[in-house]
Short mmCIF file of C-alpha atoms in Angstrom, two decimals:
data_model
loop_
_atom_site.label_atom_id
_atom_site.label_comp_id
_atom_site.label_asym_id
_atom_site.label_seq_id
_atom_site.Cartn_x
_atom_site.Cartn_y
_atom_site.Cartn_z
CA UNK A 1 0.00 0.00 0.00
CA UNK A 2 1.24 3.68 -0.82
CA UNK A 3 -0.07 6.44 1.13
CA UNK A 4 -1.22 10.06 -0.60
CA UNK A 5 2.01 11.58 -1.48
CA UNK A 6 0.27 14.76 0.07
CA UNK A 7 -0.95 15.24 3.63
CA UNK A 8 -3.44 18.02 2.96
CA UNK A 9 -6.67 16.98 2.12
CA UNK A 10 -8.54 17.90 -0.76
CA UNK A 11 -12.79 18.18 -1.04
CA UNK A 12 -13.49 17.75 -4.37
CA UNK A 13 -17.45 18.95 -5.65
CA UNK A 14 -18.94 16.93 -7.13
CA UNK A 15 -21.45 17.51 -10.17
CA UNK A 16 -22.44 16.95 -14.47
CA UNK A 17 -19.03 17.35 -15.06
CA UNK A 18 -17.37 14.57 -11.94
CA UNK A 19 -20.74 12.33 -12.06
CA UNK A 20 -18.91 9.80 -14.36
CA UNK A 21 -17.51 6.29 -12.45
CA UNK A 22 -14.31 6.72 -14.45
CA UNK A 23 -13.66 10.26 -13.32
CA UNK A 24 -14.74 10.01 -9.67
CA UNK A 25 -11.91 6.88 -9.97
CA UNK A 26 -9.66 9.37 -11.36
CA UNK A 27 -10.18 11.91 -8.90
CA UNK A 28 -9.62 9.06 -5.79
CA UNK A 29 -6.59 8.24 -7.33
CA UNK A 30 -5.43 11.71 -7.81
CA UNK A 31 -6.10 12.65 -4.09
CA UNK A 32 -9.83 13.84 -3.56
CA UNK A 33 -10.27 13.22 0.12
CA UNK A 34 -13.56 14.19 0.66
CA UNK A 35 -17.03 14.60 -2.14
CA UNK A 36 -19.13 17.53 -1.36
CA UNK A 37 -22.71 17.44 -2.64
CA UNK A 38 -23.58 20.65 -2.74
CA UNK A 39 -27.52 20.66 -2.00
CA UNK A 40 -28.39 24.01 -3.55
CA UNK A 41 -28.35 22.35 -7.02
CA UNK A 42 -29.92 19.18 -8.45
CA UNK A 43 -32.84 16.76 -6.87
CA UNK A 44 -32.92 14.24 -4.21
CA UNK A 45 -32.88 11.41 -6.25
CA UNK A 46 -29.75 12.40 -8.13
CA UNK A 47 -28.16 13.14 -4.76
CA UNK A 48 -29.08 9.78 -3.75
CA UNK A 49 -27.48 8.40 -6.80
CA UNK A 50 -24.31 9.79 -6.35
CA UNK A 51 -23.68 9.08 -2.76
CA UNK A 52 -24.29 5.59 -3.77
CA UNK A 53 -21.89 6.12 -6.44
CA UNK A 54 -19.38 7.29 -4.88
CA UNK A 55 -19.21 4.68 -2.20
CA UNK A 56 -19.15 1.90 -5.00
CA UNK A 57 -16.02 3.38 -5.91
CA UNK A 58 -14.68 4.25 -2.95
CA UNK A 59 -14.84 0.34 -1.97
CA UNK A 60 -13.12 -0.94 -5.52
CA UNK A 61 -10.10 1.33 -5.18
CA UNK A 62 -10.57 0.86 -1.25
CA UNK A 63 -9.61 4.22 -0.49
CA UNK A 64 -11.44 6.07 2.18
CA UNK A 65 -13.50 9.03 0.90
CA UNK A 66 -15.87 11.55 3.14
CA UNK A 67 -19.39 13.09 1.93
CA UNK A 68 -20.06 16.32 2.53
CA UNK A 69 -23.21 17.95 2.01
CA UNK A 70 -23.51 21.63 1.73
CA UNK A 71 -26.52 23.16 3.09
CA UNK A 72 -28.05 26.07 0.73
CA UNK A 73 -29.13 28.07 3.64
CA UNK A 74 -30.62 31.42 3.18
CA UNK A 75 -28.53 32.44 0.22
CA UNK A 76 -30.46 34.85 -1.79
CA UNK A 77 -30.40 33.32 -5.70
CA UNK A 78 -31.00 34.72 -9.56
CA UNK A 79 -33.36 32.48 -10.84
CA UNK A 80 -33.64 30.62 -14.46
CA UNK A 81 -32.29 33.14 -17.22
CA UNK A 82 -33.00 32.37 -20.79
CA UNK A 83 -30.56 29.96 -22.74
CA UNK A 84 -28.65 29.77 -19.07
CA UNK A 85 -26.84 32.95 -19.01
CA UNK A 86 -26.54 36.78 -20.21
CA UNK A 87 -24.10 39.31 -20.48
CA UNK A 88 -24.92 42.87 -18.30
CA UNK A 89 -23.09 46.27 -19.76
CA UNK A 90 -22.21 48.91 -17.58
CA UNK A 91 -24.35 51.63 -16.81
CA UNK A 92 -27.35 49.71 -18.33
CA UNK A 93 -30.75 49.67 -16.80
CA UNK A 94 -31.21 45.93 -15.15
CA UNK A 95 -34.74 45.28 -13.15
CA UNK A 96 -34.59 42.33 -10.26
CA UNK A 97 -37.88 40.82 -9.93
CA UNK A 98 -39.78 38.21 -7.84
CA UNK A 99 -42.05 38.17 -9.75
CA UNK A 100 -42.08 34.67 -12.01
CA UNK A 101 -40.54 35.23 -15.21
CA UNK A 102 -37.56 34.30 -17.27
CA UNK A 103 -34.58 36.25 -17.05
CA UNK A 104 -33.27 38.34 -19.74
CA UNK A 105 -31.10 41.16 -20.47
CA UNK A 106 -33.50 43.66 -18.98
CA UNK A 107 -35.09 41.59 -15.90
CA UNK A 108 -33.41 39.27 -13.71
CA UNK A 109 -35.61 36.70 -11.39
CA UNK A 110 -34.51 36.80 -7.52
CA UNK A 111 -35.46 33.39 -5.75
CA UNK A 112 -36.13 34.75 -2.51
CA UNK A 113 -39.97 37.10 -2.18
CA UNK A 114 -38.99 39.62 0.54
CA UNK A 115 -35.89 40.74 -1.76
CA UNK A 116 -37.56 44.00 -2.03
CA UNK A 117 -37.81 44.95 1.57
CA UNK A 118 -34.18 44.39 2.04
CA UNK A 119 -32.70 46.94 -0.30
CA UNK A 120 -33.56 50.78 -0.48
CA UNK A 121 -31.69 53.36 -3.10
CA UNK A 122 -28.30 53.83 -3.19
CA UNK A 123 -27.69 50.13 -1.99
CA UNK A 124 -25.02 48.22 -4.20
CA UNK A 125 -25.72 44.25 -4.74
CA UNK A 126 -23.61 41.83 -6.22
CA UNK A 127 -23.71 39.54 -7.73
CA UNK A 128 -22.09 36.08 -8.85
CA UNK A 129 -19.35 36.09 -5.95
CA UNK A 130 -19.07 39.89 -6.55
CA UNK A 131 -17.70 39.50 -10.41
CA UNK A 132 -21.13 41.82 -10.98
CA UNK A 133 -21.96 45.07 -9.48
CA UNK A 134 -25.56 47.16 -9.59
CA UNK A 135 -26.60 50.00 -8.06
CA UNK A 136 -30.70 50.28 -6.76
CA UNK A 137 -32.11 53.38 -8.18
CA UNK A 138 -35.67 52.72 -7.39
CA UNK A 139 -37.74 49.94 -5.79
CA UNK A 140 -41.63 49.91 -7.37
CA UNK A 141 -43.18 46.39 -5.65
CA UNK A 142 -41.85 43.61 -6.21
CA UNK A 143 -39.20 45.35 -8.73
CA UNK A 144 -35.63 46.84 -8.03
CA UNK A 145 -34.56 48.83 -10.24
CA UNK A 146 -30.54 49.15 -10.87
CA UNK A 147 -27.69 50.66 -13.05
CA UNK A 148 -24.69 48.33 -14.06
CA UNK A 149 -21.71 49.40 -12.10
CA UNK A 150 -19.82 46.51 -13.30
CA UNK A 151 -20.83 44.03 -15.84
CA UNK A 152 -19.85 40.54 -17.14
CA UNK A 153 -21.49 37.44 -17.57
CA UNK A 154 -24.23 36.50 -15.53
CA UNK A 155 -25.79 32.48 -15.21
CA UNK A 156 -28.71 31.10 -13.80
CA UNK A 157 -28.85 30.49 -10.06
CA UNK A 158 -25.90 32.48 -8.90
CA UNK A 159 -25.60 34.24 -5.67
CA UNK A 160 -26.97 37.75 -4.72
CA UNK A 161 -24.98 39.83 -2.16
CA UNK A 162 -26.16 42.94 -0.37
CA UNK A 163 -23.50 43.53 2.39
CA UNK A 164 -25.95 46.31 4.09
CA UNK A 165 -29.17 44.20 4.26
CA UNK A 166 -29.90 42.25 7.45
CA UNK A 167 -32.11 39.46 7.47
CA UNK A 168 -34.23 38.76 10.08
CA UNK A 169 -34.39 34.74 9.83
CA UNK A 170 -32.83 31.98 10.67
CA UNK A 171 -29.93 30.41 8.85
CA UNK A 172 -31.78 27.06 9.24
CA UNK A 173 -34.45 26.54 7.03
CA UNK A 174 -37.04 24.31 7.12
CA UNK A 175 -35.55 22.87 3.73
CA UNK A 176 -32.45 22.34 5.03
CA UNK A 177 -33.82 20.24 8.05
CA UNK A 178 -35.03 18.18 5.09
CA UNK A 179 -31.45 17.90 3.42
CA UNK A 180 -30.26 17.65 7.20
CA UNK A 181 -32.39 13.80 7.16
CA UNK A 182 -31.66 13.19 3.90
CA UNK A 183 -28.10 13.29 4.87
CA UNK A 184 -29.08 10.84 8.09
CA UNK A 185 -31.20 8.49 5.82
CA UNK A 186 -28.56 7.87 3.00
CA UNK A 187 -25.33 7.51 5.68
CA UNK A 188 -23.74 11.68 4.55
CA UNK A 189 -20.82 11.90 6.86
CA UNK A 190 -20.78 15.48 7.46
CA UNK A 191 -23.20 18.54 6.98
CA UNK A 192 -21.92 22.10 5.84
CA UNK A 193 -23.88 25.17 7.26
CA UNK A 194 -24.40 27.78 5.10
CA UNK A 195 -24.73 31.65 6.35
CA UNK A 196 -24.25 30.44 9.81
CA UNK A 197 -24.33 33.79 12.41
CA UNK A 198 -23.63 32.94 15.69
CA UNK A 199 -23.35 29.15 17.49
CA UNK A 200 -27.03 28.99 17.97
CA UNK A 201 -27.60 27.85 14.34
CA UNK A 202 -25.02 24.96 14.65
CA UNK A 203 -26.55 23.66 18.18
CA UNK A 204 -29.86 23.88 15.91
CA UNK A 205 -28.57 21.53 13.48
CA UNK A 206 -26.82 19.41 16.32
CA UNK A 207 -30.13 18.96 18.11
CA UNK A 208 -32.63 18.05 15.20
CA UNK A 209 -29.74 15.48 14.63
CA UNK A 210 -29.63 13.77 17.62
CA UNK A 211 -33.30 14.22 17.68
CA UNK A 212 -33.18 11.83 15.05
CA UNK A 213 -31.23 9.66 16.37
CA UNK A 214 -28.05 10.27 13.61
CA UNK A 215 -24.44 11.89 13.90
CA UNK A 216 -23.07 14.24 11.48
CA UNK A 217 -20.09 16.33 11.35
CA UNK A 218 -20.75 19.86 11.43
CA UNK A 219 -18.90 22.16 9.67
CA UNK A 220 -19.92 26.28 10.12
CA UNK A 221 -19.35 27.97 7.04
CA UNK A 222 -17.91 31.21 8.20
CA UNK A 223 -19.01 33.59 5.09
CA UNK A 224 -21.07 37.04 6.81
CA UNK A 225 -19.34 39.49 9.17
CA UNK A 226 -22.09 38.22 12.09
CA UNK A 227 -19.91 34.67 11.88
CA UNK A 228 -16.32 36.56 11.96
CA UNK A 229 -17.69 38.72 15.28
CA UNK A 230 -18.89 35.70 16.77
CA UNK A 231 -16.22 32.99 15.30
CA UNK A 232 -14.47 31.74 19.02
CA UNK A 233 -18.31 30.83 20.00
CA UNK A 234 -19.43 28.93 16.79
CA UNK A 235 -15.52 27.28 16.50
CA UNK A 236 -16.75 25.44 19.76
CA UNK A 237 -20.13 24.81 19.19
CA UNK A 238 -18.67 23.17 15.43
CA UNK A 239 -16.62 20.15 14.85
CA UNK A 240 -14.91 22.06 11.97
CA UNK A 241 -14.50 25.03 10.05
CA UNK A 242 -14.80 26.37 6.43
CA UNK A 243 -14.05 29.58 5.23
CA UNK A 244 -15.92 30.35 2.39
CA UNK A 245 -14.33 33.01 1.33
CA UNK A 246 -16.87 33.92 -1.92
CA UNK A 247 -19.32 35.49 -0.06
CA UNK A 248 -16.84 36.73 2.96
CA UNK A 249 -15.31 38.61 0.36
CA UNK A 250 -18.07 40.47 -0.78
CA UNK A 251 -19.67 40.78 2.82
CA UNK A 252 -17.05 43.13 3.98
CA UNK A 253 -13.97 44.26 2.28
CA UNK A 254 -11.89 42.38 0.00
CA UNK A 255 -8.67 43.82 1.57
CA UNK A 256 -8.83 42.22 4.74
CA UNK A 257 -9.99 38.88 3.55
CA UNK A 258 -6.24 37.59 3.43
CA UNK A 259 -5.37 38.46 6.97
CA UNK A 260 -8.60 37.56 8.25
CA UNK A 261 -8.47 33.90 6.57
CA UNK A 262 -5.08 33.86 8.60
CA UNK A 263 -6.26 34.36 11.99
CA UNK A 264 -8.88 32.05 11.17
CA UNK A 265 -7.32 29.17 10.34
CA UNK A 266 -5.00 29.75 13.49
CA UNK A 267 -7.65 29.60 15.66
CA UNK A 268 -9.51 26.53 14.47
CA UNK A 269 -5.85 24.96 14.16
CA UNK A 270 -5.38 25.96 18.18
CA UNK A 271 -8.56 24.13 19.23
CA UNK A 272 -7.76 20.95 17.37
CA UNK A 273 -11.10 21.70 14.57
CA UNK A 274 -10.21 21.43 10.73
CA UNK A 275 -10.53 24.26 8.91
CA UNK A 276 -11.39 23.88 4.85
CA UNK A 277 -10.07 27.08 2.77
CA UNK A 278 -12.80 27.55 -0.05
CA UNK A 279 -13.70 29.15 -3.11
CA UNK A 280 -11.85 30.44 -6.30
CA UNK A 281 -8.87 28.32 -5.51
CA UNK A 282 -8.38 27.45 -9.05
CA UNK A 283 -11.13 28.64 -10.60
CA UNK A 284 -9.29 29.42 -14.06
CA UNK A 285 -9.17 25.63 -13.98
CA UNK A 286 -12.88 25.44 -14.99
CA UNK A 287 -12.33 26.51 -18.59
CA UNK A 288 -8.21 26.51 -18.77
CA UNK A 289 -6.20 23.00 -17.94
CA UNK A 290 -3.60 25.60 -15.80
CA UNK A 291 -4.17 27.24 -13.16
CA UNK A 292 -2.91 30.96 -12.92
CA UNK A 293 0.51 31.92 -10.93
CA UNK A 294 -2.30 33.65 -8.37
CA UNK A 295 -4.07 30.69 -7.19
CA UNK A 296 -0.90 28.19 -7.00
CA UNK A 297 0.27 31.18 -4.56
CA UNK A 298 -2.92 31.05 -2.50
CA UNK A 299 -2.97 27.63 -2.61
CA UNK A 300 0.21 27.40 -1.26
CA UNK A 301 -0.13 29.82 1.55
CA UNK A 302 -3.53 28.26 2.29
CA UNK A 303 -1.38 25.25 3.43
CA UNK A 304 1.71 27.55 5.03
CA UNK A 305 -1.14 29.39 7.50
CA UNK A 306 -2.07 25.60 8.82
CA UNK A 307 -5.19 24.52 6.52
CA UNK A 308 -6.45 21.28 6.52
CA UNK A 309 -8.35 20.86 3.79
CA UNK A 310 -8.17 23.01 0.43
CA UNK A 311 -11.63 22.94 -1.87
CA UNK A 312 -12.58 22.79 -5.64
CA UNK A 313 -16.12 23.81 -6.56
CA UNK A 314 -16.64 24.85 -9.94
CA UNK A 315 -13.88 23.60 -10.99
CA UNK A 316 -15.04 19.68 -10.24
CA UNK A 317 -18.86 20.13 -10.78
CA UNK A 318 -19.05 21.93 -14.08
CA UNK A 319 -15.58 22.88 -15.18
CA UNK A 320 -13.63 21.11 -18.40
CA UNK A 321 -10.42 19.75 -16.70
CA UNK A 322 -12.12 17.93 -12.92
CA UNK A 323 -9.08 15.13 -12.29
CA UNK A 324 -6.33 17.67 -13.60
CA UNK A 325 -7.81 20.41 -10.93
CA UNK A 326 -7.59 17.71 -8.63
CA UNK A 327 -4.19 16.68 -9.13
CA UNK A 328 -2.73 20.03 -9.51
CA UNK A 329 -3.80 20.67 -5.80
CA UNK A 330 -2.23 17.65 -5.09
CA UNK A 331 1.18 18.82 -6.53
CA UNK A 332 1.01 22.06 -4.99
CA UNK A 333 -0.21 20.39 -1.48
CA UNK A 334 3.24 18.05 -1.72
CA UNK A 335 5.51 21.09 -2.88
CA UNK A 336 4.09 23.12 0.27
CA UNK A 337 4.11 20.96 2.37
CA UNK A 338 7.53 19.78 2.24
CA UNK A 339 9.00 23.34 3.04
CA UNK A 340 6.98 24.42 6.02
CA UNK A 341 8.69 26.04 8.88
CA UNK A 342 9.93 23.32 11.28
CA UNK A 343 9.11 25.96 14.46
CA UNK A 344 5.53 26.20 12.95
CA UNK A 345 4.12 23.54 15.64
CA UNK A 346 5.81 25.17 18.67
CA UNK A 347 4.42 28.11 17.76
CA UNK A 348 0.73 26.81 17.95
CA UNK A 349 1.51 25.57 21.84
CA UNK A 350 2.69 29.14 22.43
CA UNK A 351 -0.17 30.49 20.72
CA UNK A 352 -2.51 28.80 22.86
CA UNK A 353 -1.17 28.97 26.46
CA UNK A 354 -0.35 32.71 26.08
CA UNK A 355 -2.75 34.25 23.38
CA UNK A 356 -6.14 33.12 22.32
CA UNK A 357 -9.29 34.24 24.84
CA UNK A 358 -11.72 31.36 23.78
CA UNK A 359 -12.85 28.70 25.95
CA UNK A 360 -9.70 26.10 25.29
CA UNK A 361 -8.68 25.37 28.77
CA UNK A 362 -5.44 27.35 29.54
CA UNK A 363 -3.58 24.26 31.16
CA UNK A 364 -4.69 22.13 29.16
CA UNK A 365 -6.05 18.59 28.87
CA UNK A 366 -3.99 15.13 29.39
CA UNK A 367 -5.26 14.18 25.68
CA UNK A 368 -3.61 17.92 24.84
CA UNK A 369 -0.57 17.55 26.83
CA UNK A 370 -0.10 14.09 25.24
CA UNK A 371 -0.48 15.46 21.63
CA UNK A 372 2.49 18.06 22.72
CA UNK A 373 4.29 15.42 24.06
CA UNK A 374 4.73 13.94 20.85
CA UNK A 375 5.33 16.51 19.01
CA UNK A 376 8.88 16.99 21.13
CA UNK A 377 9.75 13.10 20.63
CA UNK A 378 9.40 13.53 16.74
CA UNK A 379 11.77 16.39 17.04
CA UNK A 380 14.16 14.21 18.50
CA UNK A 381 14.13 10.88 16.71
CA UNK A 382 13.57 9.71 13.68
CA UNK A 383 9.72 8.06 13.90
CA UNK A 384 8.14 7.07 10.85
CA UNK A 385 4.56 6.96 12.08
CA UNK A 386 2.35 7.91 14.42
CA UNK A 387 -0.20 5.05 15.30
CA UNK A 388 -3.50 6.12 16.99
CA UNK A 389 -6.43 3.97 18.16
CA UNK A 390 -8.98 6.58 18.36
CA UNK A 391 -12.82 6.59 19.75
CA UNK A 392 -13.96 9.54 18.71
CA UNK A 393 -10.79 10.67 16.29
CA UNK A 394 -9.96 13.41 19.17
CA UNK A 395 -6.82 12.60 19.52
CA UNK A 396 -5.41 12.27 15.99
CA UNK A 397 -7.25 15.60 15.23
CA UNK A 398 -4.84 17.25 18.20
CA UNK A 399 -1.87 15.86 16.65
CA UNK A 400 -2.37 16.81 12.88
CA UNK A 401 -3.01 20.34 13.97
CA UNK A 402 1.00 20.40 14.86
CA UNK A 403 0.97 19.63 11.03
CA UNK A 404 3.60 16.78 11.84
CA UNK A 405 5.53 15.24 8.74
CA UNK A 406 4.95 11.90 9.72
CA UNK A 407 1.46 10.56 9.12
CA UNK A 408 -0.81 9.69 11.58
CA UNK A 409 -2.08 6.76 11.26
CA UNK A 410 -5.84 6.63 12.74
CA UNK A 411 -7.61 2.55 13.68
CA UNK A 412 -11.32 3.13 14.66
CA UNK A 413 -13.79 0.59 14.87
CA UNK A 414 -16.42 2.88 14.21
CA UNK A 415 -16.82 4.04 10.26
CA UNK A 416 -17.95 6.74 10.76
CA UNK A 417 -15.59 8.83 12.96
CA UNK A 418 -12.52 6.86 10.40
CA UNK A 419 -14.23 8.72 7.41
CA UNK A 420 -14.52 12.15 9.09
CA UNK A 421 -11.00 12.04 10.16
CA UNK A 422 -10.56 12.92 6.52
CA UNK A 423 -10.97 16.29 6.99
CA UNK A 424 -7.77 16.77 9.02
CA UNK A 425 -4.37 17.47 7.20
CA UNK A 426 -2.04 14.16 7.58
CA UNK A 427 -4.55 11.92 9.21
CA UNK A 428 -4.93 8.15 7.10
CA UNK A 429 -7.97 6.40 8.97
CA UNK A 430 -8.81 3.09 8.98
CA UNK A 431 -11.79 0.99 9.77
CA UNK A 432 -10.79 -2.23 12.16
CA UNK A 433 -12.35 -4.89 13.99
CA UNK A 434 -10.17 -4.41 17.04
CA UNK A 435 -7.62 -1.41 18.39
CA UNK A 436 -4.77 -3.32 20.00
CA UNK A 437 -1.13 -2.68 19.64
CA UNK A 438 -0.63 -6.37 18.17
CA UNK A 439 -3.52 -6.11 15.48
CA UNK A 440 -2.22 -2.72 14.39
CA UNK A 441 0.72 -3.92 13.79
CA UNK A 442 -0.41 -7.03 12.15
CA UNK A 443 -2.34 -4.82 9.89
CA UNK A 444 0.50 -2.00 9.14
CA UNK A 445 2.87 -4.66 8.39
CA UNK A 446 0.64 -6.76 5.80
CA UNK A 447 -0.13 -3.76 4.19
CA UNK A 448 4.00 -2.73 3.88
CA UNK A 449 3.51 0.28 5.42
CA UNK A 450 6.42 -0.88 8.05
CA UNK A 451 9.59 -2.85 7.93
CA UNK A 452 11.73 -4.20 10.60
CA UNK A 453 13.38 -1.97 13.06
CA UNK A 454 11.29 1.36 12.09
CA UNK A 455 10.46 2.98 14.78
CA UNK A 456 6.58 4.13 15.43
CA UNK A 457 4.96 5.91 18.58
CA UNK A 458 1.83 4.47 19.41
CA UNK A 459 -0.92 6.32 21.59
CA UNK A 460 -2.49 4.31 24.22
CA UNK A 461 -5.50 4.36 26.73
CA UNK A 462 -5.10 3.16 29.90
CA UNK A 463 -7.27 2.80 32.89
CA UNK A 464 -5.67 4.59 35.98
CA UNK A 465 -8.00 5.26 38.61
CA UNK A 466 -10.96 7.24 37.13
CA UNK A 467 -8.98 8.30 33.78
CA UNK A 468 -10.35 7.39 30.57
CA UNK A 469 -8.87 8.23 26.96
CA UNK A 470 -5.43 9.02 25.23
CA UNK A 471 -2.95 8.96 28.27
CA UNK A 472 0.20 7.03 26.96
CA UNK A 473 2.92 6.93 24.71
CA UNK A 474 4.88 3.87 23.71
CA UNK A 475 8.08 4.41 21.26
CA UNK A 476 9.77 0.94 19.80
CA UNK A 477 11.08 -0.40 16.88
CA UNK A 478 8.92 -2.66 14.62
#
């Protein structure tokens, strides 16, 4: 067996243009961790037929693959345009409507009927990830009336943006608490919440879902200012992170977007949640088989500032090139990874003991301490991997946030907490019948992962008194 010659993790979306067995093999093979389903497009029934899909193939190539479905949320939508699409010129006269029509060059459909009442004159909405600017000049009705600012190409179901509007609703909609048991019903390993404001919305989701007797891993998208104000709240309420950066960037200035995506990531990394960098990554991939010098570069400092996972979206679902987009993250993850800063996982301890004010206890847990621990024995011998039996996946989630450059290697007996350790940087799960030292080993060594006289730390829980959990380390040579 070979393991990913890249330890980030890559979440690959999946539509018309990745629905294909041979390309969803392709796209295993060149690294896609993780499948998002993006719910705000297509039916049930073709969601159902993928997921099934996509675990056919994950079980012939017997690589482990995550399913992530992405909530649609509140997110404000142009409706059905005529032949799919339609150029706007600036400083033309463009009319958004609720009313039902067809979309054309003069009148645009908005999917959501209060649209209206959010916007007044003067307002500037955007649209399509803010490649499209228009100014409201009058609102008659159920009409807004707008001058082009900025113009370009405009398709069918893209997003609508007005940073000054405030919605008074949830980010929960009753439609997504129908994706949410969809999801439960068809065995979805995590759920992605869209336009999420403060960590009331994800202990919504995480209460309809044990209400239903399921587990999901929730990921907060962090994409409107209310998320970045409230972000050390939500990061505990989540199990991860993803920082959709599409609509962040047109929700509050574009300048401070890099920074912010920084501090972010170092936060989520601090408590031990993976954090997914998102949108526009290589979007030139979607009509070009290269990517631009740009998005290599923010690929590649995605990684440097501690991301776990990177993510394609156009650029798997509908774009020309899916497996090349794929494995060009791939190469970039490898040729990152290989030159990050050897003080980078001190730096995290530091970080937390000294710096951040959220609720991560300042001394400390034993599972926390042990996670240092190692950390300082890798520094001082040459260990080739870092074996984990794991419960819940806690404890190999502390350790990849260190970004080690040995791989942990994660045994759980339970599939799903294996598949959703696929959304932590350097983390290989697998699904076992049993978690002790001599089956791991057993099963490491059939699979020629190991040869004699490596040496491997192995994590260990063992009873003392009332102590439960990750409390030992054992070093030794195979």
């Amino acid at each position: 067996m070979r393991l990913p010659s890249h330890k980030t993790k890559i979440i690959a979306t999946i539509g018309p243009a990745s629905l294909k067995r041979s390309t969803l093999e392709a796209m295993i093979k060149s690294g896609m961790s993780v499948a998002r389903i993006n719910f705000a497009h297509g039916d049930l029934e073709q969601h159902a037929k993928t997921v099934e899909l996509i675990r056919e193939v994950s079980e012939k190539l017997n690589r482990p693959v995550a399913i992530l479905g992405d909530l649609p949320g509140v997110k404000i939508r142009v409706g059905e345009i005529a032949g799919g699409s339609v150029t706007l010129r600036r400083w033309q006269t463009v009319t958004l409507t609720t009313r039902d029509v067809v979309g054309n060059e003069g009148v645009i459909p908005v999917q959501f009927k209060d649209f209206p009442k959010m916007v007044s004159k003067g307002d500037v909405i955007y649209l399509s990830d803010g490649f499209i600017a228009l100014r409201v000049e009058e609102v008659r009705g159920q009409d807004v009336v707008c001058k082009v600012l900025v113009g370009g190409p405009l398709f069918s179901h893209k997003g609508i943006n007005v940073p000054r509007a405030r919605m008074a609703i949830d980010a929960v909609t009753e439609k997504d608490l129908e994706f949410i048991k969809f999801a439960l019903e068809h065995g979805i390993d995590a759920i992605g919440i869209s336009f999420v404001g403060s960590a009331y919305d994800v202990l919504k989701v995480r209460r309809f879902v044990e209400e239903n007797n399921g587990r999901l891993f929730i990921i907060a998208k962090i994409e409107r200012p209310d998320a970045v104000r409230n972000f050390d709240d939500i990061l505990c309420a989540a199990d991860g992170i993803m920082i959709a950066r599409g609509d962040l960037g047109v929700e509050m200035p574009i300048e401070k977007l890099p920074v912010l995506q920084k501090k972010l990531i170092h936060k989520a990394n601090v408590a031990g949640k993976p954090v997914i960098t998102a949108t526009q990554m290589l979007e030139s991939m979607t009509e070009e088989k290269l990517p631009t010098r740009a998005e290599v570069t923010d690929v590649a400092n995605a990684i440097l500032d501690g991301t776990d996972a990177v993510m394609l979206s156009e650029e798997t679902a509908v774009g020309k090139y899916p497996v090349d987009a794929v494995r060009m993250m791939a190469r970039i993850a490898k040729t990152t990874e290989a030159y990050r800063d050897s003080q980078w996982a001190s730096r995290i301890v530091d970080w937390k003991m000294n710096e951040w004010k959220g609720r991560v206890p300042k001394k400390g847990t034993i599972k926390d301490t042990i996670a240092r621990s190692i950390i300082e024995a890798l520094n001082s011998l040459d260990i080739k991997y870092i074996l984990t039996p794991t419960r819940t996946g806690e404890t190999a989630r502390l350790i990849s946030r260190f970004k080690p450059k040995q791989w942990v290697l994660a045994f759980a007996t339970d599939e799903h907490v294996a598949r959703n350790l696929m959304f932590s940087y350097g983390v290989y799960p697998f699904v076992v019948e049993e978690t002790s030292e001599e089956e791991i080993l057993r099963l490491i060594s059939g699979l020629g992962l190991v040869k004699e006289n490596d040496i491997v730390l192995l994590t260990k829980g063992t009873p003392i008194g009332k102590t439960a959990g990750t409390n030992t380390i054992r070093i030794f040579s195979v």
